[in-house]
Structure formats: C-alpha cells, structure tokens
mmCIF file of C-alpha atoms in Angstrom:
data_model
loop_
_atom_site.group_PDB
_atom_site.id
_atom_site.type_symbol
_atom_site.label_atom_id
_atom_site.label_comp_id
_atom_site.label_asym_id
_atom_site.label_seq_id
_atom_site.Cartn_x
_atom_site.Cartn_y
_atom_site.Cartn_z
ATOM 1 C CA UNK A 1 -5.248 7.644 30.152
ATOM 2 C CA UNK A 2 -6.732 10.950 29.096
ATOM 3 C CA UNK A 3 -9.434 13.239 30.403
ATOM 4 C CA UNK A 4 -12.040 14.370 27.908
ATOM 5 C CA UNK A 5 -14.381 17.106 29.098
ATOM 6 C CA UNK A 6 -17.649 18.362 27.680
ATOM 7 C CA UNK A 7 -18.321 22.080 27.861
ATOM 8 C CA UNK A 8 -21.727 23.768 27.931
ATOM 9 C CA UNK A 9 -23.702 20.541 28.313
ATOM 10 C CA UNK A 10 -26.257 22.185 30.609
ATOM 11 C CA UNK A 11 -28.125 25.068 28.995
ATOM 12 C CA UNK A 12 -28.390 27.101 32.205
ATOM 13 C CA UNK A 13 -24.628 26.957 32.717
ATOM 14 C CA UNK A 14 -23.951 28.093 29.144
ATOM 15 C CA UNK A 15 -26.269 31.037 29.729
ATOM 16 C CA UNK A 16 -24.714 32.006 33.075
ATOM 17 C CA UNK A 17 -21.347 32.410 31.295
ATOM 18 C CA UNK A 18 -22.974 34.231 28.359
ATOM 19 C CA UNK A 19 -22.072 31.411 25.985
ATOM 20 C CA UNK A 20 -24.335 30.181 23.198
ATOM 21 C CA UNK A 21 -26.078 26.857 23.750
ATOM 22 C CA UNK A 22 -24.240 24.416 21.440
ATOM 23 C CA UNK A 23 -25.839 22.271 18.750
ATOM 24 C CA UNK A 24 -23.059 19.656 18.992
ATOM 25 C CA UNK A 25 -20.871 18.699 21.975
ATOM 26 C CA UNK A 26 -18.067 21.126 22.877
ATOM 27 C CA UNK A 27 -14.897 19.184 23.687
ATOM 28 C CA UNK A 28 -11.697 20.023 25.517
ATOM 29 C CA UNK A 29 -9.060 17.812 27.096
ATOM 30 C CA UNK A 30 -6.876 17.587 30.164
ATOM 31 C CA UNK A 31 -3.675 15.546 30.504
ATOM 32 C CA UNK A 32 -3.256 12.770 33.047
ATOM 33 C CA UNK A 33 -1.225 15.185 35.199
ATOM 34 C CA UNK A 34 -4.423 17.152 35.792
ATOM 35 C CA UNK A 35 -5.988 14.315 37.784
ATOM 36 C CA UNK A 36 -6.262 14.893 41.555
ATOM 37 C CA UNK A 37 -7.314 11.769 43.478
ATOM 38 C CA UNK A 38 -8.054 10.482 46.972
ATOM 39 C CA UNK A 39 -9.517 13.739 48.291
ATOM 40 C CA UNK A 40 -6.091 15.371 48.314
ATOM 41 C CA UNK A 41 -6.115 19.127 48.845
ATOM 42 C CA UNK A 42 -6.233 21.437 45.849
ATOM 43 C CA UNK A 43 -3.641 24.208 45.963
ATOM 44 C CA UNK A 44 -4.585 27.433 44.198
ATOM 45 C CA UNK A 45 -1.868 28.059 41.583
ATOM 46 C CA UNK A 46 0.034 31.322 41.641
ATOM 47 C CA UNK A 47 -0.743 32.106 37.986
ATOM 48 C CA UNK A 48 -4.441 32.727 38.615
ATOM 49 C CA UNK A 49 -6.488 34.875 40.966
ATOM 50 C CA UNK A 50 -9.861 33.484 39.853
ATOM 51 C CA UNK A 51 -10.080 29.692 40.065
ATOM 52 C CA UNK A 52 -13.618 28.369 39.586
ATOM 53 C CA UNK A 53 -15.150 25.026 40.542
ATOM 54 C CA UNK A 54 -17.352 23.049 38.122
ATOM 55 C CA UNK A 55 -18.916 19.847 39.492
ATOM 56 C CA UNK A 56 -19.525 17.087 36.942
ATOM 57 C CA UNK A 57 -20.582 13.467 36.616
ATOM 58 C CA UNK A 58 -17.590 11.482 35.323
ATOM 59 C CA UNK A 59 -17.680 8.306 33.251
ATOM 60 C CA UNK A 60 -14.850 5.764 33.223
ATOM 61 C CA UNK A 61 -14.281 4.081 29.864
ATOM 62 C CA UNK A 62 -13.932 0.288 30.133
ATOM 63 C CA UNK A 63 -12.789 -0.768 26.645
ATOM 64 C CA UNK A 64 -11.203 0.629 23.517
ATOM 65 C CA UNK A 65 -13.426 1.958 20.789
ATOM 66 C CA UNK A 66 -13.706 4.350 17.887
ATOM 67 C CA UNK A 67 -16.584 5.363 15.635
ATOM 68 C CA UNK A 68 -18.934 3.934 18.254
ATOM 69 C CA UNK A 69 -22.609 3.895 17.294
ATOM 70 C CA UNK A 70 -24.781 5.664 19.862
ATOM 71 C CA UNK A 71 -26.901 2.547 20.363
ATOM 72 C CA UNK A 72 -23.815 0.617 21.538
ATOM 73 C CA UNK A 73 -22.157 3.438 23.503
ATOM 74 C CA UNK A 74 -23.502 2.439 26.933
ATOM 75 C CA UNK A 75 -21.329 -0.691 26.885
ATOM 76 C CA UNK A 76 -18.158 1.433 26.705
ATOM 77 C CA UNK A 77 -18.364 2.751 30.278
ATOM 78 C CA UNK A 78 -18.886 0.669 33.396
ATOM 79 C CA UNK A 79 -18.239 3.052 36.306
ATOM 80 C CA UNK A 80 -19.442 6.487 37.348
ATOM 81 C CA UNK A 81 -18.083 9.052 39.785
ATOM 82 C CA UNK A 82 -17.891 12.791 40.373
ATOM 83 C CA UNK A 83 -15.233 15.273 39.414
ATOM 84 C CA UNK A 84 -14.486 18.959 39.697
ATOM 85 C CA UNK A 85 -13.158 20.731 36.649
ATOM 86 C CA UNK A 86 -11.081 23.566 38.109
ATOM 87 C CA UNK A 87 -10.846 26.481 35.695
ATOM 88 C CA UNK A 88 -8.601 29.534 35.762
ATOM 89 C CA UNK A 89 -11.414 31.843 34.672
ATOM 90 C CA UNK A 90 -9.166 34.879 34.321
ATOM 91 C CA UNK A 91 -6.807 33.046 31.961
ATOM 92 C CA UNK A 92 -9.736 31.620 30.049
ATOM 93 C CA UNK A 93 -11.213 35.085 29.517
ATOM 94 C CA UNK A 94 -7.877 36.460 28.309
ATOM 95 C CA UNK A 95 -7.459 33.661 25.784
ATOM 96 C CA UNK A 96 -11.065 33.861 24.604
ATOM 97 C CA UNK A 97 -10.677 37.579 23.932
ATOM 98 C CA UNK A 98 -7.765 36.868 21.625
ATOM 99 C CA UNK A 99 -9.436 33.869 19.970
ATOM 100 C CA UNK A 100 -6.764 31.563 21.352
ATOM 101 C CA UNK A 101 -7.096 28.022 22.748
ATOM 102 C CA UNK A 102 -7.619 27.989 26.508
ATOM 103 C CA UNK A 103 -5.797 24.820 27.618
ATOM 104 C CA UNK A 104 -3.753 26.810 30.131
ATOM 105 C CA UNK A 105 -6.999 27.661 31.913
ATOM 106 C CA UNK A 106 -8.267 24.079 31.988
ATOM 107 C CA UNK A 107 -5.381 21.608 31.714
ATOM 108 C CA UNK A 108 -3.019 22.690 34.473
ATOM 109 C CA UNK A 109 -1.761 20.265 37.139
ATOM 110 C CA UNK A 110 -4.438 18.986 39.558
ATOM 111 C CA UNK A 111 -7.243 20.752 37.678
ATOM 112 C CA UNK A 112 -9.378 17.587 37.515
ATOM 113 C CA UNK A 113 -10.347 16.420 40.982
ATOM 114 C CA UNK A 114 -11.824 12.921 40.708
ATOM 115 C CA UNK A 115 -13.758 10.870 43.252
ATOM 116 C CA UNK A 116 -13.897 7.129 43.689
ATOM 117 C CA UNK A 117 -15.986 5.311 41.103
ATOM 118 C CA UNK A 118 -18.871 2.891 41.516
ATOM 119 C CA UNK A 119 -20.311 0.373 39.049
ATOM 120 C CA UNK A 120 -23.032 2.035 36.999
ATOM 121 C CA UNK A 121 -25.374 -0.841 37.899
ATOM 122 C CA UNK A 122 -25.523 0.583 41.428
ATOM 123 C CA UNK A 123 -27.286 3.667 40.083
ATOM 124 C CA UNK A 124 -31.010 3.157 39.600
ATOM 125 C CA UNK A 125 -31.412 5.668 36.758
ATOM 126 C CA UNK A 126 -28.411 7.296 35.061
ATOM 127 C CA UNK A 127 -30.769 9.614 33.176
ATOM 128 C CA UNK A 128 -32.238 10.980 36.404
ATOM 129 C CA UNK A 129 -29.191 11.234 38.660
ATOM 130 C CA UNK A 130 -28.940 13.976 41.289
ATOM 131 C CA UNK A 131 -25.584 15.441 42.245
ATOM 132 C CA UNK A 132 -24.640 18.325 44.501
ATOM 133 C CA UNK A 133 -21.665 20.427 45.590
ATOM 134 C CA UNK A 134 -21.410 22.115 48.968
ATOM 135 C CA UNK A 135 -18.727 24.613 49.914
ATOM 136 C CA UNK A 136 -18.303 25.231 53.625
ATOM 137 C CA UNK A 137 -21.639 23.496 54.176
ATOM 138 C CA UNK A 138 -23.578 25.658 51.717
ATOM 139 C CA UNK A 139 -25.029 24.194 48.510
ATOM 140 C CA UNK A 140 -23.450 25.888 45.487
ATOM 141 C CA UNK A 141 -24.377 23.524 42.671
ATOM 142 C CA UNK A 142 -27.236 21.084 42.318
ATOM 143 C CA UNK A 143 -27.714 19.206 39.073
ATOM 144 C CA UNK A 144 -29.559 16.306 37.552
ATOM 145 C CA UNK A 145 -28.508 14.374 34.471
ATOM 146 C CA UNK A 146 -32.012 14.697 33.007
ATOM 147 C CA UNK A 147 -31.031 18.274 32.122
ATOM 148 C CA UNK A 148 -27.995 17.494 29.957
ATOM 149 C CA UNK A 149 -28.134 18.582 26.331
ATOM 150 C CA UNK A 150 -26.163 15.569 25.080
ATOM 151 C CA UNK A 151 -26.646 12.151 26.667
ATOM 152 C CA UNK A 152 -23.774 10.002 27.880
ATOM 153 C CA UNK A 153 -24.262 7.774 24.838
ATOM 154 C CA UNK A 154 -24.270 10.738 22.455
ATOM 155 C CA UNK A 155 -21.062 12.077 24.011
ATOM 156 C CA UNK A 156 -19.247 8.741 23.709
ATOM 157 C CA UNK A 157 -20.386 8.275 20.121
ATOM 158 C CA UNK A 158 -19.444 11.831 19.136
ATOM 159 C CA UNK A 159 -16.024 11.847 20.789
ATOM 160 C CA UNK A 160 -15.110 8.430 19.425
ATOM 161 C CA UNK A 161 -15.692 9.671 15.889
ATOM 162 C CA UNK A 162 -12.601 11.871 16.328
ATOM 163 C CA UNK A 163 -10.599 10.389 19.216
ATOM 164 C CA UNK A 164 -10.120 6.704 20.017
ATOM 165 C CA UNK A 165 -11.354 5.948 23.516
ATOM 166 C CA UNK A 166 -9.218 3.627 25.634
ATOM 167 C CA UNK A 167 -9.790 1.726 28.846
ATOM 168 C CA UNK A 168 -9.310 4.033 31.831
ATOM 169 C CA UNK A 169 -10.104 7.265 29.988
ATOM 170 C CA UNK A 170 -12.343 9.653 31.924
ATOM 171 C CA UNK A 171 -15.144 11.731 30.461
ATOM 172 C CA UNK A 172 -16.327 14.790 32.383
ATOM 173 C CA UNK A 173 -19.905 15.212 31.179
ATOM 174 C CA UNK A 174 -20.558 18.894 31.883
ATOM 175 C CA UNK A 175 -21.487 21.132 34.791
ATOM 176 C CA UNK A 176 -24.828 22.649 35.815
ATOM 177 C CA UNK A 177 -25.284 26.304 36.703
ATOM 178 C CA UNK A 178 -23.872 27.738 39.917
ATOM 179 C CA UNK A 179 -20.152 27.743 39.187
ATOM 180 C CA UNK A 180 -18.023 30.161 41.125
ATOM 181 C CA UNK A 181 -14.718 30.998 42.719
ATOM 182 C CA UNK A 182 -12.850 29.010 45.344
ATOM 183 C CA UNK A 183 -10.808 30.572 48.124
ATOM 184 C CA UNK A 184 -8.081 29.261 50.405
ATOM 185 C CA UNK A 185 -9.658 27.561 53.390
ATOM 186 C CA UNK A 186 -12.768 26.371 51.540
ATOM 187 C CA UNK A 187 -14.002 22.820 52.117
ATOM 188 C CA UNK A 188 -15.608 21.149 49.124
ATOM 189 C CA UNK A 189 -18.022 18.247 49.547
ATOM 190 C CA UNK A 190 -19.903 16.545 46.726
ATOM 191 C CA UNK A 191 -22.719 14.021 46.692
ATOM 192 C CA UNK A 192 -24.226 11.776 44.049
ATOM 193 C CA UNK A 193 -27.540 10.037 44.706
ATOM 194 C CA UNK A 194 -27.299 11.172 48.354
ATOM 195 C CA UNK A 195 -23.920 9.505 48.881
ATOM 196 C CA UNK A 196 -20.765 11.532 49.513
ATOM 197 C CA UNK A 197 -18.065 11.143 46.873
ATOM 198 C CA UNK A 198 -15.755 14.127 47.443
ATOM 199 C CA UNK A 199 -14.543 15.845 50.602
ATOM 200 C CA UNK A 200 -11.379 17.948 50.332
ATOM 201 C CA UNK A 201 -9.853 21.332 51.115
ATOM 202 C CA UNK A 202 -8.646 24.305 49.104
ATOM 203 C CA UNK A 203 -5.210 25.576 50.124
#
C-alpha cells in the first residue's frame, strides 16, 4: 500500500504557512514505513528539532482504479478514519529554500499516524464532517470537510489520472489551520463526529 497526501487543501492552512492557495491538488507521498498504527507512541526523530502535527481525514481505497471519473470516484473508497501527518518543518523549510523535494520532511518512519477506520456509511454527511485535535486536553485544530478546496471525489479522480490507486491505499485529504509543534510528553487525542479515533503520546 501507499500513502498519498494532499497539501494545502484548506485555504486557511495554506495562508498560515504563507503558501499560495492552489488551483489544482498538491500531492506528496509517504511510504508504507511511515504508517504508525494502534495508537503507538510517536518518537521525535533526532534529525529534527521542529516536528509539527497536521490532523487530517483519511480515506481508505477499496478497489483498483486509474483515470477515474469524478462522478464514479465515491465508489473507490469505503472507509474513513483520521491521521496525523507529522512534518519536520525545519527540514521542509531548508529544502524549500533550495527548491528541492521535501520527502525527508514528510516521508520519514512513523510520520503518518493512522486511526482505526469505520465504514463511510456510518457517517451521516461526509461533506459536513467535524474533526478535532486536542493536545494535553487543549483544542489545537478544529476542521470541517465543508471547507476543503478539493472534494474527496475530485482528489481521487485527479490522483488516479497520474497514479493507479490500489486496494488498501490511504489518502490523507489535507489539514485545517492550527498546525504546530509537538514536544516530548505531549498527549494527542483526535475526534471525528464526536467519537475519539486517536489517543497516543509523543516521546
């Protein structure tokens, strides 16, 4: 499986990082070794002093497809969960300055914390889905899918025009504003539709 992530899919987040709001989806990828499951602790790597959290709704692809028409895209994912895209912001800034790819800042081991998944039918309205991240009991991010620039269907259609999607692939659909740094000892908890999906520690 592979992890496909969408950058700058919430306008307010793009603005908080002084990035332009995109006219087409911004894509980056993480390897399967980035996936961190079962609420295992995240260990801050020694190559970064500025690891940021980015809470996102995650789609699980249920069948293979390429060049998927947007009108059929909803049938290509059947489960939804939450994930945290951990980013080495200092490495990312260094690579951006030089015009270099920034995989090292995004694709390192355990940089994609993933919750359990639930069938999408259990969610009353995917286009109006609340999700929230608390750190040490304090709300840091609160988002709603009604604010995304590119819908889930648009993302699937766009990505599949370049990259074949396969069963089990995960799509991180973008983070709202409020990203920030994690520290050792932090406890991260995340909710979707008022149900807890993530609860783990930073070490």
